[in-house]
PDB file of C-alpha atoms in Angstrom:
ATOM      1  CA  MET A 187      93.603  26.976  35.305  1.00 66.00           C
ATOM      2  CA  LYS A 188      90.670  28.847  33.352  1.00 70.00           C
ATOM      3  CA  PHE A 189      91.192  32.102  35.872  1.00 69.00           C
ATOM      4  CA  PHE A 190      95.138  32.533  34.791  1.00 74.00           C
ATOM      5  CA  ARG A 191      94.182  31.877  31.257  1.00 79.00           C
ATOM      6  CA  GLU A 192      91.095  34.532  31.375  1.00 74.00           C
ATOM      7  CA  PHE A 193      93.271  36.841  33.493  1.00 72.00           C
ATOM      8  CA  ILE A 194      95.853  36.779  30.939  1.00 77.00           C
ATOM      9  CA  LYS A 195      93.533  37.084  27.703  1.00 77.00           C
ATOM     10  CA  ASN A 196      92.138  40.169  29.181  1.00 73.00           C
ATOM     11  CA  TYR A 197      95.542  41.699  30.352  1.00 75.00           C
ATOM     12  CA  LYS A 198      96.487  41.422  26.725  1.00 77.00           C
ATOM     13  CA  ALA A 199      93.519  43.032  25.445  1.00 80.00           C
ATOM     14  CA  THR A 200      94.240  46.051  27.660  1.00 81.00           C
ATOM     15  CA  TYR A 201      95.757  47.781  24.866  1.00 81.00           C
ATOM     16  CA  LEU A 202      93.379  47.675  22.505  1.00 85.00           C
ATOM     17  CA  LEU A 203      90.851  49.898  24.775  1.00 86.00           C
ATOM     18  CA  LYS A 204      89.527  53.263  23.555  1.00 90.00           C
ATOM     19  CA  LYS A 205      91.890  55.941  25.165  1.00 92.00           C
ATOM     20  CA  ARG A 206      89.229  57.052  27.826  1.00 92.00           C
ATOM     21  CA  TYR A 207      88.449  53.299  29.064  1.00 91.00           C
ATOM     22  CA  TYR A 208      92.227  52.673  28.899  1.00 91.00           C
ATOM     23  CA  ASN A 209      92.507  55.355  31.546  1.00 93.00           C
ATOM     24  CA  ILE A 210      89.732  54.501  33.344  1.00 93.00           C
ATOM     25  CA  THR A 211      91.153  50.792  33.589  1.00 91.00           C
ATOM     26  CA  SER A 212      94.564  52.125  34.594  1.00 92.00           C
ATOM     27  CA  MET A 213      93.133  54.441  37.458  1.00 95.00           C
ATOM     28  CA  VAL A 214      91.175  51.410  38.659  1.00 94.00           C
ATOM     29  CA  GLY A 215      94.318  49.240  38.545  1.00 92.00           C
ATOM     30  CA  LEU A 216      96.630  52.038  40.375  1.00 95.00           C
ATOM     31  CA  LEU A 217      93.687  52.157  43.311  1.00 96.00           C
ATOM     32  CA  SER A 218      93.739  48.373  43.574  1.00 95.00           C
ATOM     33  CA  VAL A 219      97.338  48.133  44.014  1.00 95.00           C
ATOM     34  CA  ALA A 220      97.256  50.731  46.592  1.00 96.00           C
ATOM     35  CA  ALA A 221      94.319  49.183  48.360  1.00 97.00           C
ATOM     36  CA  GLY A 222      96.281  45.842  48.083  1.00 95.00           C
ATOM     37  CA  LEU A 223      99.505  47.424  49.775  1.00 95.00           C
ATOM     38  CA  ALA A 224      97.354  49.125  52.390  1.00 95.00           C
ATOM     39  CA  ILE A 225      95.716  45.532  53.324  1.00 95.00           C
ATOM     40  CA  MET A 226      99.010  44.100  53.703  1.00 92.00           C
ATOM     41  CA  MET A 227     100.214  46.691  55.741  1.00 91.00           C
ATOM     42  CA  ALA A 228      97.320  46.659  58.207  1.00 90.00           C
ATOM     43  CA  LEU A 229      97.828  43.002  58.536  1.00 88.00           C
ATOM     44  CA  VAL A 230     101.651  43.120  59.085  1.00 85.00           C
ATOM     45  CA  PHE A 231     101.585  45.837  61.340  1.00 86.00           C
ATOM     46  CA  TYR A 232      98.306  46.014  63.193  1.00 85.00           C
ATOM     47  CA  VAL A 233      96.714  42.655  63.003  1.00 83.00           C
ATOM     48  CA  GLY A 234      99.733  40.632  63.252  1.00 79.00           C
ATOM     49  CA  PRO A 235     100.955  41.988  66.596  1.00 82.00           C
ATOM     50  CA  ILE A 236      97.754  41.487  68.104  1.00 83.00           C
ATOM     51  CA  LEU A 237      97.923  37.629  67.037  1.00 77.00           C
ATOM     52  CA  GLY A 238     101.724  37.438  68.480  1.00 80.00           C
ATOM     53  CA  PHE A 239     103.796  37.887  65.243  1.00 76.00           C
ATOM     54  CA  ASP A 240     106.283  40.676  65.588  1.00 77.00           C
ATOM     55  CA  PRO A 241     107.113  41.904  62.178  1.00 72.00           C
ATOM     56  CA  ASP A 242     110.799  43.268  63.653  1.00 77.00           C
ATOM     57  CA  ALA A 243     111.637  39.654  64.544  1.00 76.00           C
ATOM     58  CA  LYS A 244     115.105  37.962  63.086  1.00 78.00           C
ATOM     59  CA  LEU A 245     114.245  34.837  61.968  1.00 73.00           C
ATOM     60  CA  ASP A 246     116.955  32.363  61.974  1.00 76.00           C
ATOM     61  CA  LEU A 247     116.008  29.806  59.089  1.00 74.00           C
ATOM     62  CA  SER A 248     118.156  27.430  57.304  1.00 76.00           C
ATOM     63  CA  GLY A 249     117.105  25.288  54.002  1.00 77.00           C
ATOM     64  CA  ILE A 250     113.649  24.281  53.507  1.00 82.00           C
ATOM     65  CA  GLU A 251     112.425  26.625  56.242  1.00 80.00           C
ATOM     66  CA  THR A 252     113.630  29.658  54.281  1.00 81.00           C
ATOM     67  CA  PHE A 253     111.816  28.525  50.970  1.00 85.00           C
ATOM     68  CA  ALA A 254     108.641  27.923  53.171  1.00 85.00           C
ATOM     69  CA  ILE A 255     108.662  31.449  54.588  1.00 82.00           C
ATOM     70  CA  PHE A 256     109.773  32.839  50.718  1.00 86.00           C
ATOM     71  CA  VAL A 257     106.373  30.651  49.686  1.00 91.00           C
ATOM     72  CA  ALA A 258     104.133  31.871  52.099  1.00 88.00           C
ATOM     73  CA  GLY A 259     105.431  35.499  51.821  1.00 87.00           C
ATOM     74  CA  MET A 260     104.848  35.742  48.363  1.00 94.00           C
ATOM     75  CA  SER A 261     101.288  33.918  48.497  1.00 94.00           C
ATOM     76  CA  PHE A 262     100.493  36.481  51.347  1.00 92.00           C
ATOM     77  CA  ILE A 263     101.114  39.378  48.941  1.00 94.00           C
ATOM     78  CA  ILE A 264      99.668  37.864  46.037  1.00 93.00           C
ATOM     79  CA  ALA A 265      96.664  37.279  47.919  1.00 94.00           C
ATOM     80  CA  CYS A 266      96.296  40.915  49.567  1.00 94.00           C
ATOM     81  CA  LEU A 267      96.985  42.229  45.951  1.00 93.00           C
ATOM     82  CA  TYR A 268      94.272  40.189  44.616  1.00 91.00           C
ATOM     83  CA  SER A 269      91.737  41.254  47.465  1.00 95.00           C
ATOM     84  CA  GLY A 270      92.905  44.571  46.938  1.00 95.00           C
ATOM     85  CA  VAL A 271      91.580  44.178  43.107  1.00 92.00           C
ATOM     86  CA  LEU A 272      88.325  42.761  44.286  1.00 94.00           C
ATOM     87  CA  ILE A 273      87.552  45.455  46.172  1.00 96.00           C
ATOM     88  CA  VAL A 274      88.266  48.314  43.971  1.00 96.00           C
ATOM     89  CA  ALA A 275      87.210  46.808  40.802  1.00 94.00           C
ATOM     90  CA  GLY A 276      84.259  45.296  42.472  1.00 95.00           C
ATOM     91  CA  SER A 277      83.038  48.571  43.702  1.00 96.00           C
ATOM     92  CA  PHE A 278      83.591  50.068  40.361  1.00 96.00           C
ATOM     93  CA  ALA A 279      82.022  47.259  38.513  1.00 95.00           C
ATOM     94  CA  PHE A 280      79.127  47.573  40.954  1.00 96.00           C
ATOM     95  CA  VAL A 281      78.644  51.124  40.638  1.00 96.00           C
ATOM     96  CA  MET A 282      78.893  50.957  36.276  1.00 94.00           C
ATOM     97  CA  TYR A 283      76.071  47.900  36.886  1.00 95.00           C
ATOM     98  CA  LYS A 284      74.101  50.395  39.080  1.00 96.00           C
ATOM     99  CA  MET A 285      74.195  53.360  36.268  1.00 94.00           C
ATOM    100  CA  GLY A 286      73.364  50.758  33.433  1.00 92.00           C
ATOM    101  CA  ASN A 287      76.408  50.945  32.192  1.00 92.00           C
ATOM    102  CA  PHE A 288      77.272  47.078  32.483  1.00 93.00           C
ATOM    103  CA  SER A 289      75.433  43.884  32.603  1.00 93.00           C
ATOM    104  CA  LYS A 290      75.488  41.706  35.411  1.00 94.00           C
ATOM    105  CA  ALA A 291      77.768  39.430  33.595  1.00 93.00           C
ATOM    106  CA  GLU A 292      79.995  42.057  32.116  1.00 92.00           C
ATOM    107  CA  ALA A 293      80.135  43.692  35.819  1.00 93.00           C
ATOM    108  CA  LEU A 294      81.059  39.937  37.203  1.00 92.00           C
ATOM    109  CA  ASN A 295      83.679  39.511  34.425  1.00 89.00           C
ATOM    110  CA  TYR A 296      85.450  43.021  35.070  1.00 91.00           C
ATOM    111  CA  ALA A 297      85.626  42.643  39.059  1.00 90.00           C
ATOM    112  CA  LEU A 298      86.976  38.938  38.920  1.00 87.00           C
ATOM    113  CA  TYR A 299      88.627  38.332  35.698  1.00 84.00           C
ATOM    114  CA  SER A 300      89.389  42.214  34.358  1.00 83.00           C
ATOM    115  CA  GLY A 301      87.340  41.720  31.392  1.00 85.00           C
ATOM    116  CA  TYR A 302      86.075  44.664  29.256  1.00 88.00           C
ATOM    117  CA  PRO A 303      82.527  45.073  27.895  1.00 89.00           C
ATOM    118  CA  GLU A 304      82.879  44.971  23.999  1.00 88.00           C
ATOM    119  CA  TYR A 305      81.870  48.720  23.571  1.00 88.00           C
ATOM    120  CA  TRP A 306      85.211  49.795  25.559  1.00 88.00           C
ATOM    121  CA  PHE A 307      87.345  48.417  22.347  1.00 88.00           C
ATOM    122  CA  GLU A 308      88.653  50.355  19.413  1.00 83.00           C
ATOM    123  CA  ASN A 309      88.034  47.285  16.865  1.00 75.00           C
ATOM    124  CA  GLY A 310      87.114  44.286  19.224  1.00 58.00           C
ATOM    125  CA  PRO A 311      89.227  42.288  21.302  1.00 53.00           C
TER     126      PRO A 311
END
């Protein structure tokens, strides 16, 4: 539950960032979603057929089976998008850490929870 609270708190704090850092965060977010979609497409269309999953197969389901497929599909999409966030934001945070702009705690907070360092804010979070 802490994860979701931190994530929502940091999402709301995004609009308090200085313009430069807001633009950087927006670009990291855009690249994260693109990476997540690329991962999802690769898994569905390249890895899926290798495992015997046909993405064009018609499913003849009813009731609880349809709901289970829906929940599994939504979970898959969320997992792919978050893995894109971890890859892109993690890479960005690692570079910033190596350049000395982030501490280790700030880099982990940025990569995992989309948290921002204090100096990125206009007047504080």
